[in-house]
Coordinates of C-alpha atoms and ligand atoms in Angstrom, one line a residue:
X1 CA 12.7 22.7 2.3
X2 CA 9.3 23.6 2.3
X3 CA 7.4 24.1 5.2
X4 CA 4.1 21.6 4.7
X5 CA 5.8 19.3 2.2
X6 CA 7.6 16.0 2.4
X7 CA 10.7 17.5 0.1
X8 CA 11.4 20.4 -1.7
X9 CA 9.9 21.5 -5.2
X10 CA 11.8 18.9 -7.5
X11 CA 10.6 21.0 -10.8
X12 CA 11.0 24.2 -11.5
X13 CA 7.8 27.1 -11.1
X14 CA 5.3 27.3 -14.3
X15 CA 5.3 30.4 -15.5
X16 CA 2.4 32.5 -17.5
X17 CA 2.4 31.9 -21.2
X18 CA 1.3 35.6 -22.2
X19 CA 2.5 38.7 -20.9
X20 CA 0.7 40.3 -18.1
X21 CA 0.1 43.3 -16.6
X22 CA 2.1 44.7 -14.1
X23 CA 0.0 44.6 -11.3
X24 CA -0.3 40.7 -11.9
X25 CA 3.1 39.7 -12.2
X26 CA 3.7 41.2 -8.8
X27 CA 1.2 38.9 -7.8
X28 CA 2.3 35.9 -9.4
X29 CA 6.0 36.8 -8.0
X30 CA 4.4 37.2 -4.2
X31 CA 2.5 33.8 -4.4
X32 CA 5.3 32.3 -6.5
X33 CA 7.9 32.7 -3.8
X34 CA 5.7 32.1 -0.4
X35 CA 4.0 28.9 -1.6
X36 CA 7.5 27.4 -3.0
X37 CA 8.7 27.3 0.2
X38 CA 5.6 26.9 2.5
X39 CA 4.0 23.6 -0.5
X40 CA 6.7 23.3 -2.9
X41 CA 4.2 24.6 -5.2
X42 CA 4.7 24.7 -9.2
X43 CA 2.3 27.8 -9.9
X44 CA -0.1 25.3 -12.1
X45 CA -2.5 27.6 -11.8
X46 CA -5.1 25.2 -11.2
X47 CA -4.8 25.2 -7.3
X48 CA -5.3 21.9 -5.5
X49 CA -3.7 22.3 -2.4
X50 CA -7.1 22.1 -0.1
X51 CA -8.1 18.8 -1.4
X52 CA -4.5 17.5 -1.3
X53 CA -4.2 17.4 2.3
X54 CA -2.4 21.1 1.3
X55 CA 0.3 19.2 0.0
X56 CA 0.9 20.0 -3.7
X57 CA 0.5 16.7 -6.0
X58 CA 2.5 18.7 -8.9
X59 CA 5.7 17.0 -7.5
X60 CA 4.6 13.9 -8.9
X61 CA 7.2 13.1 -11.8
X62 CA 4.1 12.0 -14.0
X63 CA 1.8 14.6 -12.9
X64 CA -0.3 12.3 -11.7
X65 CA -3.4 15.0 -10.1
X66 CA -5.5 12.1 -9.0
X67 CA -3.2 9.6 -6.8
X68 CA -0.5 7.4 -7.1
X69 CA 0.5 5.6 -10.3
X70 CA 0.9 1.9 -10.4
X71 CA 4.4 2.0 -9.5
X72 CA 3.7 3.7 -6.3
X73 CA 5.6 2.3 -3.2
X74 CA 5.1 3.6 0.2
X75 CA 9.0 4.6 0.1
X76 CA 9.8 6.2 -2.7
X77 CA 8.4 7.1 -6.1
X78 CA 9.8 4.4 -8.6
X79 CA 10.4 7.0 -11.3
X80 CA 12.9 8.2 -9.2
X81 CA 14.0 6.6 -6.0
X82 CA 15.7 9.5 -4.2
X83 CA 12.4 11.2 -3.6
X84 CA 9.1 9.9 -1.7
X85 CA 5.9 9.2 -3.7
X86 CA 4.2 12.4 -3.3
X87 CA 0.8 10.7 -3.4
X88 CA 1.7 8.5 -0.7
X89 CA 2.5 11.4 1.4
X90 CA -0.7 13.0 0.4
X91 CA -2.9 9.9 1.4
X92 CA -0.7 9.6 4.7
X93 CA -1.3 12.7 5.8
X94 CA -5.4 13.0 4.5
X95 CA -5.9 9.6 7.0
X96 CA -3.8 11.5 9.8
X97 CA -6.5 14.6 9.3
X98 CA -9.3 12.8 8.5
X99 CA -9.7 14.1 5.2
X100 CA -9.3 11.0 3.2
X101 CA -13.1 10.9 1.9
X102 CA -12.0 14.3 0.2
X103 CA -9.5 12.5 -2.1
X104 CA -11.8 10.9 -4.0
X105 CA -13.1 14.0 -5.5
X106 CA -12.3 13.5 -9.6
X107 CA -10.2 16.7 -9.7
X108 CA -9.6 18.4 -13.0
X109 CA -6.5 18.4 -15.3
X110 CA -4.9 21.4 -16.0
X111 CA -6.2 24.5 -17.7
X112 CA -3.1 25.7 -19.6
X113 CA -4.3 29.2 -19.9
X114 CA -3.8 29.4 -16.1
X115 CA -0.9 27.9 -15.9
X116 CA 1.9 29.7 -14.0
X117 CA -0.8 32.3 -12.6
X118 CA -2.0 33.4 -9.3
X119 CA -4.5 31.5 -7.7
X120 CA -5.6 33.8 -5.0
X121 CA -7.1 36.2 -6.7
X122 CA -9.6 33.8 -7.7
X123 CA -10.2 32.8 -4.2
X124 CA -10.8 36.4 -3.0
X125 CA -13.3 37.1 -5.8
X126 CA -15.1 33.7 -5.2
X127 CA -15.2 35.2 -1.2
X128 CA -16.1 38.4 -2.6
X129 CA -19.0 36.5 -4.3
X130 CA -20.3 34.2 -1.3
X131 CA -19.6 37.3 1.0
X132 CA -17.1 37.5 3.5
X133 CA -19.3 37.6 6.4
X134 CA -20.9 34.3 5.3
X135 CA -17.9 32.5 4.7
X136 CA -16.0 33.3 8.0
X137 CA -18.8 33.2 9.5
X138 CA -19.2 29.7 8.6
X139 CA -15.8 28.7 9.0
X140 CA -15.8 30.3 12.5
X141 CA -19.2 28.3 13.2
X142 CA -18.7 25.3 16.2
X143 CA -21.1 23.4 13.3
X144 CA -18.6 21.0 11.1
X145 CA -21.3 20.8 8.0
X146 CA -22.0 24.8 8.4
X147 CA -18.1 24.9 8.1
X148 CA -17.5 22.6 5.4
X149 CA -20.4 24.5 3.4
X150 CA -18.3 27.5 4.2
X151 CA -15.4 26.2 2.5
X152 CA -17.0 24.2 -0.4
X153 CA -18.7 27.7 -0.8
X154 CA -14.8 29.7 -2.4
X155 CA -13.1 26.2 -3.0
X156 CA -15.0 24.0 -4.6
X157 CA -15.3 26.6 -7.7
X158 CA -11.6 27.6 -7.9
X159 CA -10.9 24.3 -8.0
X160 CA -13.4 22.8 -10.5
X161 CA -14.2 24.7 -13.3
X162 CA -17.3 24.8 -15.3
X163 CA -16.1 22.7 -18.0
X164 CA -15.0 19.9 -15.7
X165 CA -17.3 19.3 -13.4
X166 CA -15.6 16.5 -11.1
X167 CA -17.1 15.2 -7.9
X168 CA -16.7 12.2 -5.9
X169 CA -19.7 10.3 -6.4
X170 CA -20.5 6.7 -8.7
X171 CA -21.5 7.4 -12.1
X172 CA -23.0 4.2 -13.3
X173 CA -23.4 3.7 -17.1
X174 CA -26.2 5.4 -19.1
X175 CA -27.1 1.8 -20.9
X176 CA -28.0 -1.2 -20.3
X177 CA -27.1 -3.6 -23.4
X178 CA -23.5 -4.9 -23.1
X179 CA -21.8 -2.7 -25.8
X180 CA -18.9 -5.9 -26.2
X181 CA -18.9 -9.5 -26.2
X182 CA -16.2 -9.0 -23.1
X183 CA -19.1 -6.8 -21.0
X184 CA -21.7 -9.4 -21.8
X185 CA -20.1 -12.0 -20.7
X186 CA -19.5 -11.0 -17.6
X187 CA -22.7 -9.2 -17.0
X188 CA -24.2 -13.3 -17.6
X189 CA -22.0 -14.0 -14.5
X190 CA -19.5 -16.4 -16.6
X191 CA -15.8 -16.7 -15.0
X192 CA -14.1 -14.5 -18.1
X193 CA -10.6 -15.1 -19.3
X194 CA -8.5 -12.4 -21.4
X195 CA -5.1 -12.5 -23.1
X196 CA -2.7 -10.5 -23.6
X197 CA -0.5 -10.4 -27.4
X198 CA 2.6 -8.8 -27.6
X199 CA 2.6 -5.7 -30.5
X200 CA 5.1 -6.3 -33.0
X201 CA 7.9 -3.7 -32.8
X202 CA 7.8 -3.9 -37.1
X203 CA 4.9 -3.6 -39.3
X204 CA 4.8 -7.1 -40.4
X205 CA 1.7 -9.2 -39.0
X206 CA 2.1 -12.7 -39.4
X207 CA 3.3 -13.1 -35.9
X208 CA 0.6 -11.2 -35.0
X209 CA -1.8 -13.0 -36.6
X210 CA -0.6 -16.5 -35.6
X211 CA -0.7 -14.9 -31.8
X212 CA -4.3 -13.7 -32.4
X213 CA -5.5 -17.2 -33.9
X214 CA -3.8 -19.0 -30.9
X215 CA -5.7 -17.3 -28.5
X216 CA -8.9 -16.1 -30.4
X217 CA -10.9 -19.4 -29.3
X218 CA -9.8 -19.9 -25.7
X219 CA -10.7 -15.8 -24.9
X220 CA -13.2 -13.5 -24.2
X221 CA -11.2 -10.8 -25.8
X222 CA -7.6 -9.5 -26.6
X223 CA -5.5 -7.2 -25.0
X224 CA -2.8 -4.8 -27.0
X225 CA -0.5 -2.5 -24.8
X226 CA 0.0 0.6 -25.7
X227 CA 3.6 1.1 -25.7
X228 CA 4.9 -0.5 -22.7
X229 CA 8.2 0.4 -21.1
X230 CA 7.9 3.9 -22.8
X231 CA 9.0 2.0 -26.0
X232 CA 7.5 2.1 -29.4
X233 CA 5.6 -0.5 -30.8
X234 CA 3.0 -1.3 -33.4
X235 CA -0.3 1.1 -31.8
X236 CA -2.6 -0.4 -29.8
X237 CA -5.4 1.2 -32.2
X238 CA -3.7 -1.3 -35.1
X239 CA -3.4 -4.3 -33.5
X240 CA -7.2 -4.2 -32.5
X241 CA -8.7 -3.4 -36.1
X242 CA -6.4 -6.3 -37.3
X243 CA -8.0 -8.3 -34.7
X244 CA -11.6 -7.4 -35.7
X245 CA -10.7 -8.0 -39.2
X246 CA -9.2 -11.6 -37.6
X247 CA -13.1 -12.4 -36.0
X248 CA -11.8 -11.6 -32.7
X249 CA -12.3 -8.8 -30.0
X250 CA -9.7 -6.1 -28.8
X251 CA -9.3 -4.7 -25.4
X252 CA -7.7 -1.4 -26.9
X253 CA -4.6 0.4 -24.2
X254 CA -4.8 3.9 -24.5
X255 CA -1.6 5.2 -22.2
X256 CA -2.1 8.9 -21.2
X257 CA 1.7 9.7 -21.7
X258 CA 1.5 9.8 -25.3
X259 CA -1.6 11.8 -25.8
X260 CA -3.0 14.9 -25.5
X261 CA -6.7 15.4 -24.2
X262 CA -7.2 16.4 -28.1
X263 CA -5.7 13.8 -29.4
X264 CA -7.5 11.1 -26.7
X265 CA -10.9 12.2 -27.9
X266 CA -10.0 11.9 -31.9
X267 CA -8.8 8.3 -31.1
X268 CA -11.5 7.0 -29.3
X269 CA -13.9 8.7 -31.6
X270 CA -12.1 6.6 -34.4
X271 CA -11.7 3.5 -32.9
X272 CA -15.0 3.3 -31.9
X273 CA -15.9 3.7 -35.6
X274 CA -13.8 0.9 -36.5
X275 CA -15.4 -1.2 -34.2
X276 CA -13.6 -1.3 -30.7
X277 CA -16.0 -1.5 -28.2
X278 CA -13.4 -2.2 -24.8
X279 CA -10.8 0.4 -23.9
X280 CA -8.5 0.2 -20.8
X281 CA -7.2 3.5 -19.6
X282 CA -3.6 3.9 -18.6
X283 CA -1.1 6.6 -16.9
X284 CA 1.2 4.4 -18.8
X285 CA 5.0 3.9 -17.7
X286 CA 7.4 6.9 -16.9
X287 CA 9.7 8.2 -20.1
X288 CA 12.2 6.9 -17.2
X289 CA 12.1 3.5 -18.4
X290 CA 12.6 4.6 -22.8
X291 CA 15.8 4.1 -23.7
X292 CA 17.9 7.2 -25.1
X293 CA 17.3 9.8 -25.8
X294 CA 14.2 10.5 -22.8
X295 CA 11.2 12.0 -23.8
X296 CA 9.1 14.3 -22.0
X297 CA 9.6 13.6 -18.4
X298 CA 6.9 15.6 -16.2
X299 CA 3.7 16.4 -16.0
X300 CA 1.3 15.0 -18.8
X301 CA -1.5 15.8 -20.1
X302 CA -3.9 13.9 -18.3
X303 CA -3.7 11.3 -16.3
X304 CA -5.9 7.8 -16.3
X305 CA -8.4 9.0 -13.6
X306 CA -9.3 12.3 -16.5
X307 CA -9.3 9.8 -19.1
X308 CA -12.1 7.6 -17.3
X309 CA -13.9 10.8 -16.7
X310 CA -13.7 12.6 -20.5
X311 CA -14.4 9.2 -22.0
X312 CA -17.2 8.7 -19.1
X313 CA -18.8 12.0 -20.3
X314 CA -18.5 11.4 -24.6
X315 CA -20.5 7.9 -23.7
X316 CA -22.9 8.8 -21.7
X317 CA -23.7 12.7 -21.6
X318 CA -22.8 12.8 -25.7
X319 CA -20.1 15.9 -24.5
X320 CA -16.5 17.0 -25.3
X321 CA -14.6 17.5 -22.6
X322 CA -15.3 21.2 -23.8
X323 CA -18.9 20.7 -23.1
X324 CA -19.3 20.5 -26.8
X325 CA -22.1 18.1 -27.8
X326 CA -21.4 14.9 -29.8
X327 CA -24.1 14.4 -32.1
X328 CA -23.5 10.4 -32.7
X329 CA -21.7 9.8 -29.0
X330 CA -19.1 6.6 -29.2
X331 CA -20.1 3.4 -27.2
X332 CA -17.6 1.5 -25.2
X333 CA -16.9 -0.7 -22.0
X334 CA -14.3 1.0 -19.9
X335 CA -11.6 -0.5 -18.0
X336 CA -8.8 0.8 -16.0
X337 CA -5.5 -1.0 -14.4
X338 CA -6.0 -2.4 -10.4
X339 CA -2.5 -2.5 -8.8
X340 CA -3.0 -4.2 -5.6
X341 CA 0.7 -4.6 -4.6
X342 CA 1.0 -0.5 -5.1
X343 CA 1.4 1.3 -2.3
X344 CA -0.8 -0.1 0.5
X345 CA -4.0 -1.5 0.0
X346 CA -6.4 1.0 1.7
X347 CA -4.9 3.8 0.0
X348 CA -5.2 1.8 -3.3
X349 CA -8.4 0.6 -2.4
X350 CA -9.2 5.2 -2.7
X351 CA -7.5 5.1 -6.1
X352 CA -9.5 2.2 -7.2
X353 CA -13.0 3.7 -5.8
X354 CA -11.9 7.0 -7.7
X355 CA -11.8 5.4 -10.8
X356 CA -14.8 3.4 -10.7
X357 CA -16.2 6.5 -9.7
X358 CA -14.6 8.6 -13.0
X359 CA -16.2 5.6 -15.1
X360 CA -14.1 2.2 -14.7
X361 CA -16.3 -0.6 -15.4
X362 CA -13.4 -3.3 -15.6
X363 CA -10.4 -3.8 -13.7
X364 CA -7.7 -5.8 -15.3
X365 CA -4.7 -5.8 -12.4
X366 CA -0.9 -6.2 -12.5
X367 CA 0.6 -9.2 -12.1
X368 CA -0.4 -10.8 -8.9
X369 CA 2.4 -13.9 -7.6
X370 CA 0.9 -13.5 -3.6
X371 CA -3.2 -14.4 -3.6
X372 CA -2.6 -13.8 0.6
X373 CA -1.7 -10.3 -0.2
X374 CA -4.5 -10.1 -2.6
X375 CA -6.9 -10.7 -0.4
X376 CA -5.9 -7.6 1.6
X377 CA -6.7 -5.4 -1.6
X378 CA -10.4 -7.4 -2.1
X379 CA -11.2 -6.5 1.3
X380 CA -10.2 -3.4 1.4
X381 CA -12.5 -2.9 -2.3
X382 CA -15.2 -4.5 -0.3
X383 CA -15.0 -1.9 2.4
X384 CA -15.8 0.7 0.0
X385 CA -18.8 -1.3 -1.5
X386 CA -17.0 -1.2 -5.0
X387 CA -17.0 -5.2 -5.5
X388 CA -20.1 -4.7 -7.3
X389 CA -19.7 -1.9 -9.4
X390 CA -16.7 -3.3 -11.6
X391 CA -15.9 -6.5 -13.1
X392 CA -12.3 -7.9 -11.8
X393 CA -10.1 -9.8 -13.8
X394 CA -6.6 -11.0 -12.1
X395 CA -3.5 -10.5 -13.7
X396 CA -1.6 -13.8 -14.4
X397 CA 1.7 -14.3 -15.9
X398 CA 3.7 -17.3 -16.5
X399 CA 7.2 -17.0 -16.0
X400 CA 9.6 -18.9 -18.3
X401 CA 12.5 -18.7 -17.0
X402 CA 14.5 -17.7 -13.3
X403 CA 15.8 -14.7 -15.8
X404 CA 12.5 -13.5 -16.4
X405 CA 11.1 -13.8 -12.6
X406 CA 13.9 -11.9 -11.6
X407 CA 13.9 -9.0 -14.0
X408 CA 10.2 -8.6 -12.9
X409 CA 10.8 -8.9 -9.6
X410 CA 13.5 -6.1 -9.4
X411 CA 12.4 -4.0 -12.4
X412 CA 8.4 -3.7 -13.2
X413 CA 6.8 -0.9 -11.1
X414 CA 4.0 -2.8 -9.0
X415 CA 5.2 -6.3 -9.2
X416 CA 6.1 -8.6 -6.4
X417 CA 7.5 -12.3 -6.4
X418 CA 7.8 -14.0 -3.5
X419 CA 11.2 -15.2 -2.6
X420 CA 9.4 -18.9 -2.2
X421 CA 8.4 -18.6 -5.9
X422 CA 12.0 -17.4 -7.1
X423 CA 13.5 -20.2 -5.0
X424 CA 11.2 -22.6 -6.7
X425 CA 12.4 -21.7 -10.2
X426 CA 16.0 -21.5 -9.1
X427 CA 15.5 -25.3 -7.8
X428 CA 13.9 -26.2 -11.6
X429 CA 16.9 -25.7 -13.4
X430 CA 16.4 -26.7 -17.1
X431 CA 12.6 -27.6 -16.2
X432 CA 12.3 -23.6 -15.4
X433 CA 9.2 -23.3 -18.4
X434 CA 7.3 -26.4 -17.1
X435 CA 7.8 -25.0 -13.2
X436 CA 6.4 -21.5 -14.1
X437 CA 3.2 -23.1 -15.7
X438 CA 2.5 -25.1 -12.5
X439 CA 3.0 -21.8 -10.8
X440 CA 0.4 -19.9 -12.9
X441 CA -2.1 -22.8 -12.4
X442 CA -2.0 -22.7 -8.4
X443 CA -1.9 -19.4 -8.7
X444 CA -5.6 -19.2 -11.2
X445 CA -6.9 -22.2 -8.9
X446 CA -6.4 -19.9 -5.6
X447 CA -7.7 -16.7 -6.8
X448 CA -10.3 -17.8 -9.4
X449 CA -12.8 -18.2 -5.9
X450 CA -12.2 -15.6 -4.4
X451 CA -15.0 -12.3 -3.7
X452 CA -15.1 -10.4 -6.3
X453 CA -12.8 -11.7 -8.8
X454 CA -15.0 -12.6 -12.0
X455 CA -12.0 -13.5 -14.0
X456 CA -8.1 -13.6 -15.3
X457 CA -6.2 -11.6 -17.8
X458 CA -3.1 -14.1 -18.7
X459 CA -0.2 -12.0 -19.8
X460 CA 1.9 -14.6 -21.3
X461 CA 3.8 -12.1 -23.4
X462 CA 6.3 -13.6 -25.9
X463 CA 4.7 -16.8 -24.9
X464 CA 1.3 -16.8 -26.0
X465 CA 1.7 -20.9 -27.8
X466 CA 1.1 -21.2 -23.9
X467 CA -1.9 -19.8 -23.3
X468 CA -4.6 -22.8 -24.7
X469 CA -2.5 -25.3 -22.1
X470 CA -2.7 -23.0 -19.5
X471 CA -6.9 -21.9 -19.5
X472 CA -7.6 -25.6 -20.1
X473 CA -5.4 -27.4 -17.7
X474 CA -6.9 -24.7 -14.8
X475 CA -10.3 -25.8 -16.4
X476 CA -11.7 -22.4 -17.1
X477 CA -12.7 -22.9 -20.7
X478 CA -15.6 -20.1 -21.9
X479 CA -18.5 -22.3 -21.9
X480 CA -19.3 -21.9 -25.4
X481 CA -15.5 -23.4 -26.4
X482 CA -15.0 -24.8 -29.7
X483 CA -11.9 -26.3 -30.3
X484 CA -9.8 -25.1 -32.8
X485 CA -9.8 -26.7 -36.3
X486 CA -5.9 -27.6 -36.2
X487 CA -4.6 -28.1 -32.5
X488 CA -2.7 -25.0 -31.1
X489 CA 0.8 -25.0 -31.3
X490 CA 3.4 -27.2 -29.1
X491 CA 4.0 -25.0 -26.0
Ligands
SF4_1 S1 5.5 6.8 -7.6 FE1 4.1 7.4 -9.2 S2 2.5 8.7 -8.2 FE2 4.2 8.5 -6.8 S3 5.4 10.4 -7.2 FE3 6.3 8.8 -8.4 S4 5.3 8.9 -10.4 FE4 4.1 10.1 -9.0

């Protein structure tokens, strides 16, 4: 059991790549074996420890390097349930110490050339180059910014390379035309509505089409999932040239499971040359919840906090994540998820800051049943002066049947239904459908005033004939509505 951290190390150690010499393996072995026990360190090579509240975040099943994942639950980590979220240990203990203001440094992914290497040798050579007597001098000093200079003074540079660059401070946006119809909308203030459509698991794309047409006139824009549940579907990427092509616009997923920092670059590079101007950036669910055979399982690549910050950096400094300069950079409106039934809401409300910080513009949330809770997770926003840096848009879903509230209930990472709500579509019976719309319209009508909340994304997945009842019963029409030539569909 290690000494400073809530378990034991759940993965095995990395281990170098290349062979080494001699004298470094030893190394590696010494810190390999003392850091195990003491952090349940992984040897990523890529030490985070000091920022961490010196508890190592490489336990995280998802590798998540920047704070909890969606799923996150203050008792244990929903990719697997015998083990506590590492992040909400991590945030538990930085409010204990008082070091909570440090997580919202954006701290780098990792550098696979380090990976499985020592780490101290790189903090006595950066103490080598600020001097020893300066930097226990200033750690020894009764002055708390002479001692936190001190420390900045090795750590900071071991811990953020060059080519990264992370810090915990609001980037806002190098522009200032909308780049999307969605970001111009709500930059004129208007109470937005966007959809989700369902990605056909085969290549045809009638039913896609129909979806898109069904929706196109009552939306802002359209959103595609990338992939949920870990299962494959038709790519995000797809579905949102086919909706350009269809005189709509896409909100374009990108999960960070299934790509690799090369490949995330390529695809947004791409995309944006097709014409998608909204991305949402996603950790994206756990292989956990695939169906056999499981893919990769631990760390990835990046997480959505390094996608926010690489994409961040092609817009608006024209750079690689290499540092590399783009010569034509890509233009986009960026979003990222808000989960405020993760966790608890003030160490969401961190996660949330870090990302509008890394580059979110957008939130689009989970699925939100409670508005009471809600307002816990708007407050806590507003603490951190974030409610007017990034555009929210609530997360509404209509549940059609008892079935359905139940499965999400008990099996999506993040959600909550209140047993009042499940009660209510037990007690419907046959009228099940007709009860879950009345739900989703209380539930638009008591969140749609609320500080801070400049819109709804409806997530009627599998049910989108419901979506034109549902945005004009709850009388939030765009203003510039037209109605469709042929009425929509009989819900
Ligand atoms: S709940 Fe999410 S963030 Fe927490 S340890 Fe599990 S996968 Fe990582």
């Amino acid at each position: 059991m290690p000494g400073f951290t809530p378990a034991r190390r759940w993965q095995p150690p990395y281990y170098p790549f290349k062979r080494e010499p001699f004298g470094t393996r030893v190394l590696e072995s010494v810190e390999r074996v003392v850091k195990g026990p003491m952090f349940g360190c992984r040897m990523c090579g890529n030490c985070l420890l000091q920022e961490t509240a010196f508890i190592c975040p490489m336990e995280c099943p998802k590798g998540e390097r920047n704070g909890p994942c969606g799923g996150s639950t203050t008792e244990y980590c929903y990719v697997d349930k015998t083990r506590p979220c590492v992040w909400y240990k991590i945030y538990d203990r930085a409010f204990r110490m008082g070091r909570q203001e440090m997580l919202l440094e954006v701290l780098p992914p990792l550098d696979w050339d380090k990976t499985g290497g020592e780490t101290w040798a790189d903090v006595y050579h950066q103490i080598q180059k600020v001097g020893g007597k300066n930097f226990f001098g200033g750690l020894l000093s009764g002055d708390a910014e002479k001692r936190s200079t001190a420390w900045s003074s090795v750590f900071r540079p071991v811990r953020q390379p060059e080519w990264w660059n992370g810090d915990a401070n609001y980037h806002p946006p190098a522009y200032t035309e909308p780049v999307s119809n969605l970001e111009k909308r709500l930059k004129a203030g208007e109470f937005v509505v966007t959809a989700e459509v369902a990605p056909p698991m085969t290549v045809a794309t009638n039913k896609l089409l129909k979806n898109i047409e069904i929706v196109k006139p009552y939306v802002a824009a359209i959103n595609f999932t990338d992939c949920p549940s870990a299962s494959p579907r038709m790519s995000s990427w797809a579905c949102s040239t086919i909706t350009i092509q269809a005189g709509a616009e896409p909100v374009m997923q990108i999960a960070a499971r299934d790509r690799t920092r090369i490949g995330l670059q390529a695809e947004v590079l791409g995309s944006n040359a097709l014409g998608v101007r909204n991305i949402l950036c996603l950790s994206g669910d756990s292989m956990e919840m695939s169906s056999v055979p499981k893919g990769k399982m631990d760390i990835l690549d990046m997480d959505s906090v390094h996608m926010l910050w690489i994409l961040r950096r092609m817009r608006d400094e024209a750079i690689y994540m290499d540092g590399r300069q783009i010569k034509f950079p890509p233009k986009y409106f960026l979003g990222a998820a808000g989960s405020p039934f993760a966790s608890d809401p003030r160490i969401q409300a961190i996660r949330e800051h870090k990302k509008v910080n890394a580059g979110a513009q957008f939130f689009q949330t989970n699925l939100v049943y409670d508005p009471d809770g809600l307002d816990d997770w708007l407050e806590a926003l507003e603490k951190r002066g974030i409610l007017e840096k990034v555009y929210i848009l609530i997360g509404i879903t209509p549940l059609k049947s008892l079935k359905v509230a139940k499965y999400m209930n008990e099996e999506v990472p993040g959600v909550t239904i209140p047993e009042k709500l499940v009660k209510r579509m037990e007690a419907a019976g046959d009228k099940a459908e007709e009860e879950g719309v009345q739900i989703a319209l209380e539930l638009i009508d008591s969140v749609k005033n609320k500080k801070g909340v400049n819109g709804i994304h409806l997530m009627a997945v599998g049910w989108e004939e419901i979506v034109p009842r549902i945005i004009t019963e709850a009388g939030i029409l765009p203003p510039d509505f037209t109605p469709p030539a042929a009425p929509p569909p009989k819900a």
